[in-house]
Amino acid sequence: NLMDPEWFQTAARLGLAFLLGGVIGLERETHGQAAGLRTHMVVTIGAALITLISLKVSLMGSGVPADPGRIAAQIVSGIGFLGAGAIIRYGMTIRGLTTAACLWTSAGIGMACGIGFWFGAVATSALTVIATFVFDRVEKKYLQDTSVKRILIRASEGAGVLEKVEGVFKKESIRMKSIGIEKDFVEKILQLNITVNMSEKINLETLLDRLNDVPNVERVEIE
């Protein structure tokens, strides 16, 4: 019966979970993330359904006290496996942390829809979109957009190679985080393994040319 209160309530809760999950997923989709529209929608709907099942089980009247939060609580820990799959290492940086957080939050939104906490679900969805969409642009506009790079330099033995390389970094406002030095005393070759924190605005090709112009430098790689 379509007018049955329980049927209507279930459909409304799942429907809201579907819509709110889609809103967050669509924002992630615009950032080219693997976990996008469909993933977030399915996560939110699934969390809502499991929460509804928890409520249903607790009200079945089996004579045994049932905790409606016991089954739903597994969503919070279980969604971590899916979130971990969204996190990848890209060179020296980690990507996907925001998407993993969105998946975890989507599960919470689905649970809120499952118990009928409409305001909490809608408010959390709105704040999540503001945090990921609006503040992403605020960060890019007002905060320095930096990334970690590893620079490998091979140079023949010569005086002041490291100092001159550091001079290039200083001129480009690149901050060195760590440095590893390996020296072949037979072939008289110096290997520098340098980790730096640099602005995304720096032209890598120009940086390569300037490092290559340092006397005795034979090869430069940026990862």
mmCIF file with all atom_site columns, C-alpha atoms in Angstrom:
data_model
loop_
_atom_site.group_PDB
_atom_site.id
_atom_site.type_symbol
_atom_site.label_atom_id
_atom_site.label_alt_id
_atom_site.label_comp_id
_atom_site.label_asym_id
_atom_site.label_entity_id
_atom_site.label_seq_id
_atom_site.pdbx_PDB_ins_code
_atom_site.Cartn_x
_atom_site.Cartn_y
_atom_site.Cartn_z
_atom_site.occupancy
_atom_site.B_iso_or_equiv
_atom_site.pdbx_formal_charge
_atom_site.auth_seq_id
_atom_site.auth_comp_id
_atom_site.auth_asym_id
_atom_site.auth_atom_id
_atom_site.pdbx_PDB_model_num
ATOM 1   C CA . ASN A 1 1   ? 0.000  0.000   0.000   1.00 0.00 ? 1   ASN A CA 1
ATOM 2   C CA . LEU A 1 2   ? 1.633  3.211   -1.183  1.00 0.00 ? 2   LEU A CA 1
ATOM 3   C CA . MET A 1 3   ? -0.188 5.201   1.495   1.00 0.00 ? 3   MET A CA 1
ATOM 4   C CA . ASP A 1 4   ? 1.078  2.965   4.291   1.00 0.00 ? 4   ASP A CA 1
ATOM 5   C CA . PRO A 1 5   ? 2.838  5.272   6.808   1.00 0.00 ? 5   PRO A CA 1
ATOM 6   C CA . GLU A 1 6   ? 5.773  2.889   7.275   1.00 0.00 ? 6   GLU A CA 1
ATOM 7   C CA . TRP A 1 7   ? 6.287  2.503   3.517   1.00 0.00 ? 7   TRP A CA 1
ATOM 8   C CA . PHE A 1 8   ? 6.103  6.250   2.974   1.00 0.00 ? 8   PHE A CA 1
ATOM 9   C CA . GLN A 1 9   ? 8.520  6.939   5.832   1.00 0.00 ? 9   GLN A CA 1
ATOM 10  C CA . THR A 1 10  ? 11.011 4.382   4.541   1.00 0.00 ? 10  THR A CA 1
ATOM 11  C CA . ALA A 1 11  ? 10.838 5.751   1.011   1.00 0.00 ? 11  ALA A CA 1
ATOM 12  C CA . ALA A 1 12  ? 11.250 9.319   2.252   1.00 0.00 ? 12  ALA A CA 1
ATOM 13  C CA . ARG A 1 13  ? 14.317 8.477   4.316   1.00 0.00 ? 13  ARG A CA 1
ATOM 14  C CA . LEU A 1 14  ? 16.000 6.489   1.556   1.00 0.00 ? 14  LEU A CA 1
ATOM 15  C CA . GLY A 1 15  ? 15.050 9.154   -0.978  1.00 0.00 ? 15  GLY A CA 1
ATOM 16  C CA . LEU A 1 16  ? 16.637 11.923  1.074   1.00 0.00 ? 16  LEU A CA 1
ATOM 17  C CA . ALA A 1 17  ? 19.774 9.822   1.558   1.00 0.00 ? 17  ALA A CA 1
ATOM 18  C CA . PHE A 1 18  ? 19.872 9.320   -2.222  1.00 0.00 ? 18  PHE A CA 1
ATOM 19  C CA . LEU A 1 19  ? 19.654 13.077  -2.884  1.00 0.00 ? 19  LEU A CA 1
ATOM 20  C CA . LEU A 1 20  ? 22.105 14.210  -0.207  1.00 0.00 ? 20  LEU A CA 1
ATOM 21  C CA . GLY A 1 21  ? 24.657 11.569  -1.166  1.00 0.00 ? 21  GLY A CA 1
ATOM 22  C CA . GLY A 1 22  ? 24.333 12.741  -4.747  1.00 0.00 ? 22  GLY A CA 1
ATOM 23  C CA . VAL A 1 23  ? 25.036 16.353  -3.775  1.00 0.00 ? 23  VAL A CA 1
ATOM 24  C CA . ILE A 1 24  ? 28.322 15.452  -2.072  1.00 0.00 ? 24  ILE A CA 1
ATOM 25  C CA . GLY A 1 25  ? 29.257 12.917  -4.759  1.00 0.00 ? 25  GLY A CA 1
ATOM 26  C CA . LEU A 1 26  ? 28.676 15.466  -7.510  1.00 0.00 ? 26  LEU A CA 1
ATOM 27  C CA . GLU A 1 27  ? 31.093 17.871  -5.830  1.00 0.00 ? 27  GLU A CA 1
ATOM 28  C CA . ARG A 1 28  ? 33.745 15.134  -5.632  1.00 0.00 ? 28  ARG A CA 1
ATOM 29  C CA . GLU A 1 29  ? 33.060 14.240  -9.274  1.00 0.00 ? 29  GLU A CA 1
ATOM 30  C CA . THR A 1 30  ? 33.945 17.801  -10.322 1.00 0.00 ? 30  THR A CA 1
ATOM 31  C CA . HIS A 1 31  ? 37.379 17.278  -8.715  1.00 0.00 ? 31  HIS A CA 1
ATOM 32  C CA . GLY A 1 32  ? 37.965 14.155  -10.806 1.00 0.00 ? 32  GLY A CA 1
ATOM 33  C CA . GLN A 1 33  ? 37.975 11.769  -7.833  1.00 0.00 ? 33  GLN A CA 1
ATOM 34  C CA . ALA A 1 34  ? 37.494 8.026   -8.324  1.00 0.00 ? 34  ALA A CA 1
ATOM 35  C CA . ALA A 1 35  ? 34.849 7.979   -5.577  1.00 0.00 ? 35  ALA A CA 1
ATOM 36  C CA . GLY A 1 36  ? 32.350 10.334  -7.151  1.00 0.00 ? 36  GLY A CA 1
ATOM 37  C CA . LEU A 1 37  ? 28.609 10.661  -7.685  1.00 0.00 ? 37  LEU A CA 1
ATOM 38  C CA . ARG A 1 38  ? 27.568 7.006   -7.759  1.00 0.00 ? 38  ARG A CA 1
ATOM 39  C CA . THR A 1 39  ? 29.872 5.894   -4.941  1.00 0.00 ? 39  THR A CA 1
ATOM 40  C CA . HIS A 1 40  ? 28.635 8.543   -2.515  1.00 0.00 ? 40  HIS A CA 1
ATOM 41  C CA . MET A 1 41  ? 24.997 7.909   -3.424  1.00 0.00 ? 41  MET A CA 1
ATOM 42  C CA . VAL A 1 42  ? 25.334 4.172   -2.846  1.00 0.00 ? 42  VAL A CA 1
ATOM 43  C CA . VAL A 1 43  ? 27.217 4.675   0.437   1.00 0.00 ? 43  VAL A CA 1
ATOM 44  C CA . THR A 1 44  ? 24.568 7.049   1.757   1.00 0.00 ? 44  THR A CA 1
ATOM 45  C CA . ILE A 1 45  ? 21.645 4.845   0.717   1.00 0.00 ? 45  ILE A CA 1
ATOM 46  C CA . GLY A 1 46  ? 23.351 1.744   2.138   1.00 0.00 ? 46  GLY A CA 1
ATOM 47  C CA . ALA A 1 47  ? 24.010 3.452   5.464   1.00 0.00 ? 47  ALA A CA 1
ATOM 48  C CA . ALA A 1 48  ? 20.389 4.593   5.630   1.00 0.00 ? 48  ALA A CA 1
ATOM 49  C CA . LEU A 1 49  ? 19.133 1.084   4.892   1.00 0.00 ? 49  LEU A CA 1
ATOM 50  C CA . ILE A 1 50  ? 21.359 -0.529  7.527   1.00 0.00 ? 50  ILE A CA 1
ATOM 51  C CA . THR A 1 51  ? 20.179 2.038   10.063  1.00 0.00 ? 51  THR A CA 1
ATOM 52  C CA . LEU A 1 52  ? 16.564 1.276   9.171   1.00 0.00 ? 52  LEU A CA 1
ATOM 53  C CA . ILE A 1 53  ? 17.288 -2.440  9.595   1.00 0.00 ? 53  ILE A CA 1
ATOM 54  C CA . SER A 1 54  ? 18.778 -1.715  13.021  1.00 0.00 ? 54  SER A CA 1
ATOM 55  C CA . LEU A 1 55  ? 15.623 0.112   14.045  1.00 0.00 ? 55  LEU A CA 1
ATOM 56  C CA . LYS A 1 56  ? 13.458 -2.668  12.614  1.00 0.00 ? 56  LYS A CA 1
ATOM 57  C CA . VAL A 1 57  ? 15.342 -5.376  14.493  1.00 0.00 ? 57  VAL A CA 1
ATOM 58  C CA . SER A 1 58  ? 15.081 -3.477  17.780  1.00 0.00 ? 58  SER A CA 1
ATOM 59  C CA . LEU A 1 59  ? 11.303 -3.186  17.391  1.00 0.00 ? 59  LEU A CA 1
ATOM 60  C CA . MET A 1 60  ? 10.579 -6.797  16.365  1.00 0.00 ? 60  MET A CA 1
ATOM 61  C CA . GLY A 1 61  ? 9.548  -7.717  19.897  1.00 0.00 ? 61  GLY A CA 1
ATOM 62  C CA . SER A 1 62  ? 11.511 -10.946 20.249  1.00 0.00 ? 62  SER A CA 1
ATOM 63  C CA . GLY A 1 63  ? 11.519 -10.561 24.017  1.00 0.00 ? 63  GLY A CA 1
ATOM 64  C CA . VAL A 1 64  ? 15.259 -9.968  24.042  1.00 0.00 ? 64  VAL A CA 1
ATOM 65  C CA . PRO A 1 65  ? 16.443 -6.386  24.577  1.00 0.00 ? 65  PRO A CA 1
ATOM 66  C CA . ALA A 1 66  ? 17.960 -5.136  21.307  1.00 0.00 ? 66  ALA A CA 1
ATOM 67  C CA . ASP A 1 67  ? 20.250 -2.174  20.881  1.00 0.00 ? 67  ASP A CA 1
ATOM 68  C CA . PRO A 1 68  ? 19.373 -0.317  17.642  1.00 0.00 ? 68  PRO A CA 1
ATOM 69  C CA . GLY A 1 69  ? 22.816 1.231   17.575  1.00 0.00 ? 69  GLY A CA 1
ATOM 70  C CA . ARG A 1 70  ? 24.736 -2.060  17.572  1.00 0.00 ? 70  ARG A CA 1
ATOM 71  C CA . ILE A 1 71  ? 24.329 -2.847  13.879  1.00 0.00 ? 71  ILE A CA 1
ATOM 72  C CA . ALA A 1 72  ? 24.508 0.786   12.766  1.00 0.00 ? 72  ALA A CA 1
ATOM 73  C CA . ALA A 1 73  ? 27.742 1.262   14.707  1.00 0.00 ? 73  ALA A CA 1
ATOM 74  C CA . GLN A 1 74  ? 29.492 -1.130  12.331  1.00 0.00 ? 74  GLN A CA 1
ATOM 75  C CA . ILE A 1 75  ? 28.941 1.368   9.507   1.00 0.00 ? 75  ILE A CA 1
ATOM 76  C CA . VAL A 1 76  ? 31.319 3.848   11.139  1.00 0.00 ? 76  VAL A CA 1
ATOM 77  C CA . SER A 1 77  ? 34.194 1.367   11.258  1.00 0.00 ? 77  SER A CA 1
ATOM 78  C CA . GLY A 1 78  ? 33.288 -0.537  8.096   1.00 0.00 ? 78  GLY A CA 1
ATOM 79  C CA . ILE A 1 79  ? 33.249 2.534   5.861   1.00 0.00 ? 79  ILE A CA 1
ATOM 80  C CA . GLY A 1 80  ? 36.922 3.012   6.716   1.00 0.00 ? 80  GLY A CA 1
ATOM 81  C CA . PHE A 1 81  ? 37.861 0.213   4.300   1.00 0.00 ? 81  PHE A CA 1
ATOM 82  C CA . LEU A 1 82  ? 36.176 2.003   1.423   1.00 0.00 ? 82  LEU A CA 1
ATOM 83  C CA . GLY A 1 83  ? 37.713 5.316   2.475   1.00 0.00 ? 83  GLY A CA 1
ATOM 84  C CA . ALA A 1 84  ? 41.184 3.765   2.554   1.00 0.00 ? 84  ALA A CA 1
ATOM 85  C CA . GLY A 1 85  ? 40.717 2.704   -1.061  1.00 0.00 ? 85  GLY A CA 1
ATOM 86  C CA . ALA A 1 86  ? 40.204 6.337   -2.065  1.00 0.00 ? 86  ALA A CA 1
ATOM 87  C CA . ILE A 1 87  ? 43.571 7.393   -0.626  1.00 0.00 ? 87  ILE A CA 1
ATOM 88  C CA . ILE A 1 88  ? 46.490 7.083   -3.016  1.00 0.00 ? 88  ILE A CA 1
ATOM 89  C CA . ARG A 1 89  ? 50.108 8.141   -3.001  1.00 0.00 ? 89  ARG A CA 1
ATOM 90  C CA . TYR A 1 90  ? 50.915 10.460  -5.870  1.00 0.00 ? 90  TYR A CA 1
ATOM 91  C CA . GLY A 1 91  ? 54.657 11.026  -6.027  1.00 0.00 ? 91  GLY A CA 1
ATOM 92  C CA . MET A 1 92  ? 55.679 12.559  -2.691  1.00 0.00 ? 92  MET A CA 1
ATOM 93  C CA . THR A 1 93  ? 52.139 13.638  -1.807  1.00 0.00 ? 93  THR A CA 1
ATOM 94  C CA . ILE A 1 94  ? 48.975 11.898  -0.607  1.00 0.00 ? 94  ILE A CA 1
ATOM 95  C CA . ARG A 1 95  ? 45.698 12.374  -2.451  1.00 0.00 ? 95  ARG A CA 1
ATOM 96  C CA . GLY A 1 96  ? 42.171 11.292  -1.598  1.00 0.00 ? 96  GLY A CA 1
ATOM 97  C CA . LEU A 1 97  ? 42.022 12.230  2.091   1.00 0.00 ? 97  LEU A CA 1
ATOM 98  C CA . THR A 1 98  ? 39.147 14.664  1.519   1.00 0.00 ? 98  THR A CA 1
ATOM 99  C CA . THR A 1 99  ? 37.253 12.088  -0.531  1.00 0.00 ? 99  THR A CA 1
ATOM 100 C CA . ALA A 1 100 ? 37.755 9.473   2.194   1.00 0.00 ? 100 ALA A CA 1
ATOM 101 C CA . ALA A 1 101 ? 36.398 11.954  4.745   1.00 0.00 ? 101 ALA A CA 1
ATOM 102 C CA . CYS A 1 102 ? 33.420 12.673  2.470   1.00 0.00 ? 102 CYS A CA 1
ATOM 103 C CA . LEU A 1 103 ? 32.640 8.953   2.225   1.00 0.00 ? 103 LEU A CA 1
ATOM 104 C CA . TRP A 1 104 ? 32.736 8.635   6.001   1.00 0.00 ? 104 TRP A CA 1
ATOM 105 C CA . THR A 1 105 ? 30.523 11.712  6.379   1.00 0.00 ? 105 THR A CA 1
ATOM 106 C CA . SER A 1 106 ? 28.140 10.388  3.707   1.00 0.00 ? 106 SER A CA 1
ATOM 107 C CA . ALA A 1 107 ? 27.689 7.261   5.789   1.00 0.00 ? 107 ALA A CA 1
ATOM 108 C CA . GLY A 1 108 ? 26.792 9.459   8.774   1.00 0.00 ? 108 GLY A CA 1
ATOM 109 C CA . ILE A 1 109 ? 24.326 11.410  6.644   1.00 0.00 ? 109 ILE A CA 1
ATOM 110 C CA . GLY A 1 110 ? 22.738 8.146   5.558   1.00 0.00 ? 110 GLY A CA 1
ATOM 111 C CA . MET A 1 111 ? 22.418 7.047   9.166   1.00 0.00 ? 111 MET A CA 1
ATOM 112 C CA . ALA A 1 112 ? 20.788 10.376  10.052  1.00 0.00 ? 112 ALA A CA 1
ATOM 113 C CA . CYS A 1 113 ? 18.296 9.873   7.228   1.00 0.00 ? 113 CYS A CA 1
ATOM 114 C CA . GLY A 1 114 ? 17.661 6.328   8.431   1.00 0.00 ? 114 GLY A CA 1
ATOM 115 C CA . ILE A 1 115 ? 16.530 7.482   11.868  1.00 0.00 ? 115 ILE A CA 1
ATOM 116 C CA . GLY A 1 116 ? 14.637 10.464  10.498  1.00 0.00 ? 116 GLY A CA 1
ATOM 117 C CA . PHE A 1 117 ? 17.024 13.149  11.731  1.00 0.00 ? 117 PHE A CA 1
ATOM 118 C CA . TRP A 1 118 ? 16.211 15.346  8.728   1.00 0.00 ? 118 TRP A CA 1
ATOM 119 C CA . PHE A 1 119 ? 17.750 18.596  9.909   1.00 0.00 ? 119 PHE A CA 1
ATOM 120 C CA . GLY A 1 120 ? 21.041 16.968  10.883  1.00 0.00 ? 120 GLY A CA 1
ATOM 121 C CA . ALA A 1 121 ? 21.303 15.208  7.522   1.00 0.00 ? 121 ALA A CA 1
ATOM 122 C CA . VAL A 1 122 ? 20.558 18.315  5.440   1.00 0.00 ? 122 VAL A CA 1
ATOM 123 C CA . ALA A 1 123 ? 22.728 20.630  7.558   1.00 0.00 ? 123 ALA A CA 1
ATOM 124 C CA . THR A 1 124 ? 25.691 18.231  7.438   1.00 0.00 ? 124 THR A CA 1
ATOM 125 C CA . SER A 1 125 ? 25.358 17.883  3.675   1.00 0.00 ? 125 SER A CA 1
ATOM 126 C CA . ALA A 1 126 ? 25.308 21.652  3.230   1.00 0.00 ? 126 ALA A CA 1
ATOM 127 C CA . LEU A 1 127 ? 28.329 22.168  5.489   1.00 0.00 ? 127 LEU A CA 1
ATOM 128 C CA . THR A 1 128 ? 30.246 19.372  3.745   1.00 0.00 ? 128 THR A CA 1
ATOM 129 C CA . VAL A 1 129 ? 29.691 20.957  0.326   1.00 0.00 ? 129 VAL A CA 1
ATOM 130 C CA . ILE A 1 130 ? 30.717 24.360  1.717   1.00 0.00 ? 130 ILE A CA 1
ATOM 131 C CA . ALA A 1 131 ? 33.875 22.871  3.247   1.00 0.00 ? 131 ALA A CA 1
ATOM 132 C CA . THR A 1 132 ? 34.913 20.995  0.105   1.00 0.00 ? 132 THR A CA 1
ATOM 133 C CA . PHE A 1 133 ? 33.703 23.266  -2.701  1.00 0.00 ? 133 PHE A CA 1
ATOM 134 C CA . VAL A 1 134 ? 33.788 26.802  -1.343  1.00 0.00 ? 134 VAL A CA 1
ATOM 135 C CA . PHE A 1 135 ? 36.860 26.524  0.870   1.00 0.00 ? 135 PHE A CA 1
ATOM 136 C CA . ASP A 1 136 ? 38.768 24.682  -1.845  1.00 0.00 ? 136 ASP A CA 1
ATOM 137 C CA . ARG A 1 137 ? 38.631 27.934  -3.810  1.00 0.00 ? 137 ARG A CA 1
ATOM 138 C CA . VAL A 1 138 ? 39.466 30.002  -0.731  1.00 0.00 ? 138 VAL A CA 1
ATOM 139 C CA . GLU A 1 139 ? 42.595 27.880  -0.170  1.00 0.00 ? 139 GLU A CA 1
ATOM 140 C CA . LYS A 1 140 ? 43.745 28.264  -3.762  1.00 0.00 ? 140 LYS A CA 1
ATOM 141 C CA . LYS A 1 141 ? 43.152 32.013  -3.752  1.00 0.00 ? 141 LYS A CA 1
ATOM 142 C CA . TYR A 1 142 ? 44.427 33.073  -0.339  1.00 0.00 ? 142 TYR A CA 1
ATOM 143 C CA . LEU A 1 143 ? 46.651 30.265  0.934   1.00 0.00 ? 143 LEU A CA 1
ATOM 144 C CA . GLN A 1 144 ? 49.911 29.180  -0.617  1.00 0.00 ? 144 GLN A CA 1
ATOM 145 C CA . ASP A 1 145 ? 49.347 26.075  -2.679  1.00 0.00 ? 145 ASP A CA 1
ATOM 146 C CA . THR A 1 146 ? 52.426 23.945  -2.077  1.00 0.00 ? 146 THR A CA 1
ATOM 147 C CA . SER A 1 147 ? 53.484 20.395  -2.715  1.00 0.00 ? 147 SER A CA 1
ATOM 148 C CA . VAL A 1 148 ? 56.353 18.133  -1.714  1.00 0.00 ? 148 VAL A CA 1
ATOM 149 C CA . LYS A 1 149 ? 58.795 17.149  -4.448  1.00 0.00 ? 149 LYS A CA 1
ATOM 150 C CA . ARG A 1 150 ? 61.880 14.970  -4.507  1.00 0.00 ? 150 ARG A CA 1
ATOM 151 C CA . ILE A 1 151 ? 64.772 16.255  -6.588  1.00 0.00 ? 151 ILE A CA 1
ATOM 152 C CA . LEU A 1 152 ? 67.621 13.946  -7.613  1.00 0.00 ? 152 LEU A CA 1
ATOM 153 C CA . ILE A 1 153 ? 70.850 15.594  -8.766  1.00 0.00 ? 153 ILE A CA 1
ATOM 154 C CA . ARG A 1 154 ? 73.909 13.864  -10.169 1.00 0.00 ? 154 ARG A CA 1
ATOM 155 C CA . ALA A 1 155 ? 77.076 15.948  -10.348 1.00 0.00 ? 155 ALA A CA 1
ATOM 156 C CA . SER A 1 156 ? 80.759 15.419  -10.929 1.00 0.00 ? 156 SER A CA 1
ATOM 157 C CA . GLU A 1 157 ? 82.943 16.258  -7.959  1.00 0.00 ? 157 GLU A CA 1
ATOM 158 C CA . GLY A 1 158 ? 83.494 19.981  -7.640  1.00 0.00 ? 158 GLY A CA 1
ATOM 159 C CA . ALA A 1 159 ? 83.687 22.681  -5.027  1.00 0.00 ? 159 ALA A CA 1
ATOM 160 C CA . GLY A 1 160 ? 80.474 24.300  -3.860  1.00 0.00 ? 160 GLY A CA 1
ATOM 161 C CA . VAL A 1 161 ? 77.953 22.189  -5.809  1.00 0.00 ? 161 VAL A CA 1
ATOM 162 C CA . LEU A 1 162 ? 75.604 21.824  -2.839  1.00 0.00 ? 162 LEU A CA 1
ATOM 163 C CA . GLU A 1 163 ? 75.891 25.504  -1.903  1.00 0.00 ? 163 GLU A CA 1
ATOM 164 C CA . LYS A 1 164 ? 75.061 26.560  -5.466  1.00 0.00 ? 164 LYS A CA 1
ATOM 165 C CA . VAL A 1 165 ? 72.068 24.218  -5.594  1.00 0.00 ? 165 VAL A CA 1
ATOM 166 C CA . GLU A 1 166 ? 70.839 25.671  -2.305  1.00 0.00 ? 166 GLU A CA 1
ATOM 167 C CA . GLY A 1 167 ? 71.276 29.119  -3.854  1.00 0.00 ? 167 GLY A CA 1
ATOM 168 C CA . VAL A 1 168 ? 68.921 28.184  -6.695  1.00 0.00 ? 168 VAL A CA 1
ATOM 169 C CA . PHE A 1 169 ? 66.318 26.981  -4.178  1.00 0.00 ? 169 PHE A CA 1
ATOM 170 C CA . LYS A 1 170 ? 66.654 30.161  -2.129  1.00 0.00 ? 170 LYS A CA 1
ATOM 171 C CA . LYS A 1 171 ? 66.188 32.325  -5.215  1.00 0.00 ? 171 LYS A CA 1
ATOM 172 C CA . GLU A 1 172 ? 63.020 30.411  -6.138  1.00 0.00 ? 172 GLU A CA 1
ATOM 173 C CA . SER A 1 173 ? 61.727 30.507  -2.511  1.00 0.00 ? 173 SER A CA 1
ATOM 174 C CA . ILE A 1 174 ? 61.869 26.714  -2.307  1.00 0.00 ? 174 ILE A CA 1
ATOM 175 C CA . ARG A 1 175 ? 62.267 25.298  1.201   1.00 0.00 ? 175 ARG A CA 1
ATOM 176 C CA . MET A 1 176 ? 64.456 22.226  1.658   1.00 0.00 ? 176 MET A CA 1
ATOM 177 C CA . LYS A 1 177 ? 62.981 19.648  4.028   1.00 0.00 ? 177 LYS A CA 1
ATOM 178 C CA . SER A 1 178 ? 65.708 17.006  3.922   1.00 0.00 ? 178 SER A CA 1
ATOM 179 C CA . ILE A 1 179 ? 68.811 16.100  1.976   1.00 0.00 ? 179 ILE A CA 1
ATOM 180 C CA . GLY A 1 180 ? 70.684 12.867  1.379   1.00 0.00 ? 180 GLY A CA 1
ATOM 181 C CA . ILE A 1 181 ? 74.197 12.834  -0.051  1.00 0.00 ? 181 ILE A CA 1
ATOM 182 C CA . GLU A 1 182 ? 75.923 9.862   -1.656  1.00 0.00 ? 182 GLU A CA 1
ATOM 183 C CA . LYS A 1 183 ? 79.479 10.092  -2.997  1.00 0.00 ? 183 LYS A CA 1
ATOM 184 C CA . ASP A 1 184 ? 81.323 7.694   -5.255  1.00 0.00 ? 184 ASP A CA 1
ATOM 185 C CA . PHE A 1 185 ? 84.982 8.227   -4.402  1.00 0.00 ? 185 PHE A CA 1
ATOM 186 C CA . VAL A 1 186 ? 86.174 6.053   -7.285  1.00 0.00 ? 186 VAL A CA 1
ATOM 187 C CA . GLU A 1 187 ? 84.311 7.782   -10.108 1.00 0.00 ? 187 GLU A CA 1
ATOM 188 C CA . LYS A 1 188 ? 84.142 11.038  -8.150  1.00 0.00 ? 188 LYS A CA 1
ATOM 189 C CA . ILE A 1 189 ? 80.372 11.377  -8.579  1.00 0.00 ? 189 ILE A CA 1
ATOM 190 C CA . LEU A 1 190 ? 78.066 13.172  -6.132  1.00 0.00 ? 190 LEU A CA 1
ATOM 191 C CA . GLN A 1 191 ? 74.409 12.127  -5.771  1.00 0.00 ? 191 GLN A CA 1
ATOM 192 C CA . LEU A 1 192 ? 72.008 14.513  -4.027  1.00 0.00 ? 192 LEU A CA 1
ATOM 193 C CA . ASN A 1 193 ? 68.564 13.313  -2.941  1.00 0.00 ? 193 ASN A CA 1
ATOM 194 C CA . ILE A 1 194 ? 66.680 16.420  -1.825  1.00 0.00 ? 194 ILE A CA 1
ATOM 195 C CA . THR A 1 195 ? 63.101 16.716  -0.562  1.00 0.00 ? 195 THR A CA 1
ATOM 196 C CA . VAL A 1 196 ? 61.638 20.198  -0.931  1.00 0.00 ? 196 VAL A CA 1
ATOM 197 C CA . ASN A 1 197 ? 58.398 22.052  -0.260  1.00 0.00 ? 197 ASN A CA 1
ATOM 198 C CA . MET A 1 198 ? 57.586 24.255  -3.241  1.00 0.00 ? 198 MET A CA 1
ATOM 199 C CA . SER A 1 199 ? 54.758 26.328  -4.646  1.00 0.00 ? 199 SER A CA 1
ATOM 200 C CA . GLU A 1 200 ? 52.653 24.807  -7.416  1.00 0.00 ? 200 GLU A CA 1
ATOM 201 C CA . LYS A 1 201 ? 53.181 28.062  -9.335  1.00 0.00 ? 201 LYS A CA 1
ATOM 202 C CA . ILE A 1 202 ? 56.867 27.348  -9.890  1.00 0.00 ? 202 ILE A CA 1
ATOM 203 C CA . ASN A 1 203 ? 57.620 26.287  -13.454 1.00 0.00 ? 203 ASN A CA 1
ATOM 204 C CA . LEU A 1 204 ? 59.336 22.897  -13.223 1.00 0.00 ? 204 LEU A CA 1
ATOM 205 C CA . GLU A 1 205 ? 61.007 23.231  -16.616 1.00 0.00 ? 205 GLU A CA 1
ATOM 206 C CA . THR A 1 206 ? 62.576 26.547  -15.593 1.00 0.00 ? 206 THR A CA 1
ATOM 207 C CA . LEU A 1 207 ? 63.722 25.027  -12.299 1.00 0.00 ? 207 LEU A CA 1
ATOM 208 C CA . LEU A 1 208 ? 65.303 22.098  -14.164 1.00 0.00 ? 208 LEU A CA 1
ATOM 209 C CA . ASP A 1 209 ? 67.203 24.491  -16.445 1.00 0.00 ? 209 ASP A CA 1
ATOM 210 C CA . ARG A 1 210 ? 68.516 26.546  -13.521 1.00 0.00 ? 210 ARG A CA 1
ATOM 211 C CA . LEU A 1 211 ? 69.700 23.479  -11.634 1.00 0.00 ? 211 LEU A CA 1
ATOM 212 C CA . ASN A 1 212 ? 71.298 22.112  -14.798 1.00 0.00 ? 212 ASN A CA 1
ATOM 213 C CA . ASP A 1 213 ? 73.189 25.411  -15.199 1.00 0.00 ? 213 ASP A CA 1
ATOM 214 C CA . VAL A 1 214 ? 74.977 24.807  -11.890 1.00 0.00 ? 214 VAL A CA 1
ATOM 215 C CA . PRO A 1 215 ? 78.619 23.914  -12.684 1.00 0.00 ? 215 PRO A CA 1
ATOM 216 C CA . ASN A 1 216 ? 79.428 20.177  -12.546 1.00 0.00 ? 216 ASN A CA 1
ATOM 217 C CA . VAL A 1 217 ? 75.735 19.138  -12.542 1.00 0.00 ? 217 VAL A CA 1
ATOM 218 C CA . GLU A 1 218 ? 75.208 16.354  -15.097 1.00 0.00 ? 218 GLU A CA 1
ATOM 219 C CA . ARG A 1 219 ? 71.639 15.172  -14.466 1.00 0.00 ? 219 ARG A CA 1
ATOM 220 C CA . VAL A 1 220 ? 68.538 16.457  -12.660 1.00 0.00 ? 220 VAL A CA 1
ATOM 221 C CA . GLU A 1 221 ? 65.268 14.609  -11.948 1.00 0.00 ? 221 GLU A CA 1
ATOM 222 C CA . ILE A 1 222 ? 62.154 15.938  -10.227 1.00 0.00 ? 222 ILE A CA 1
ATOM 223 C CA . GLU A 1 223 ? 59.601 13.469  -8.863  1.00 0.00 ? 223 GLU A CA 1
#
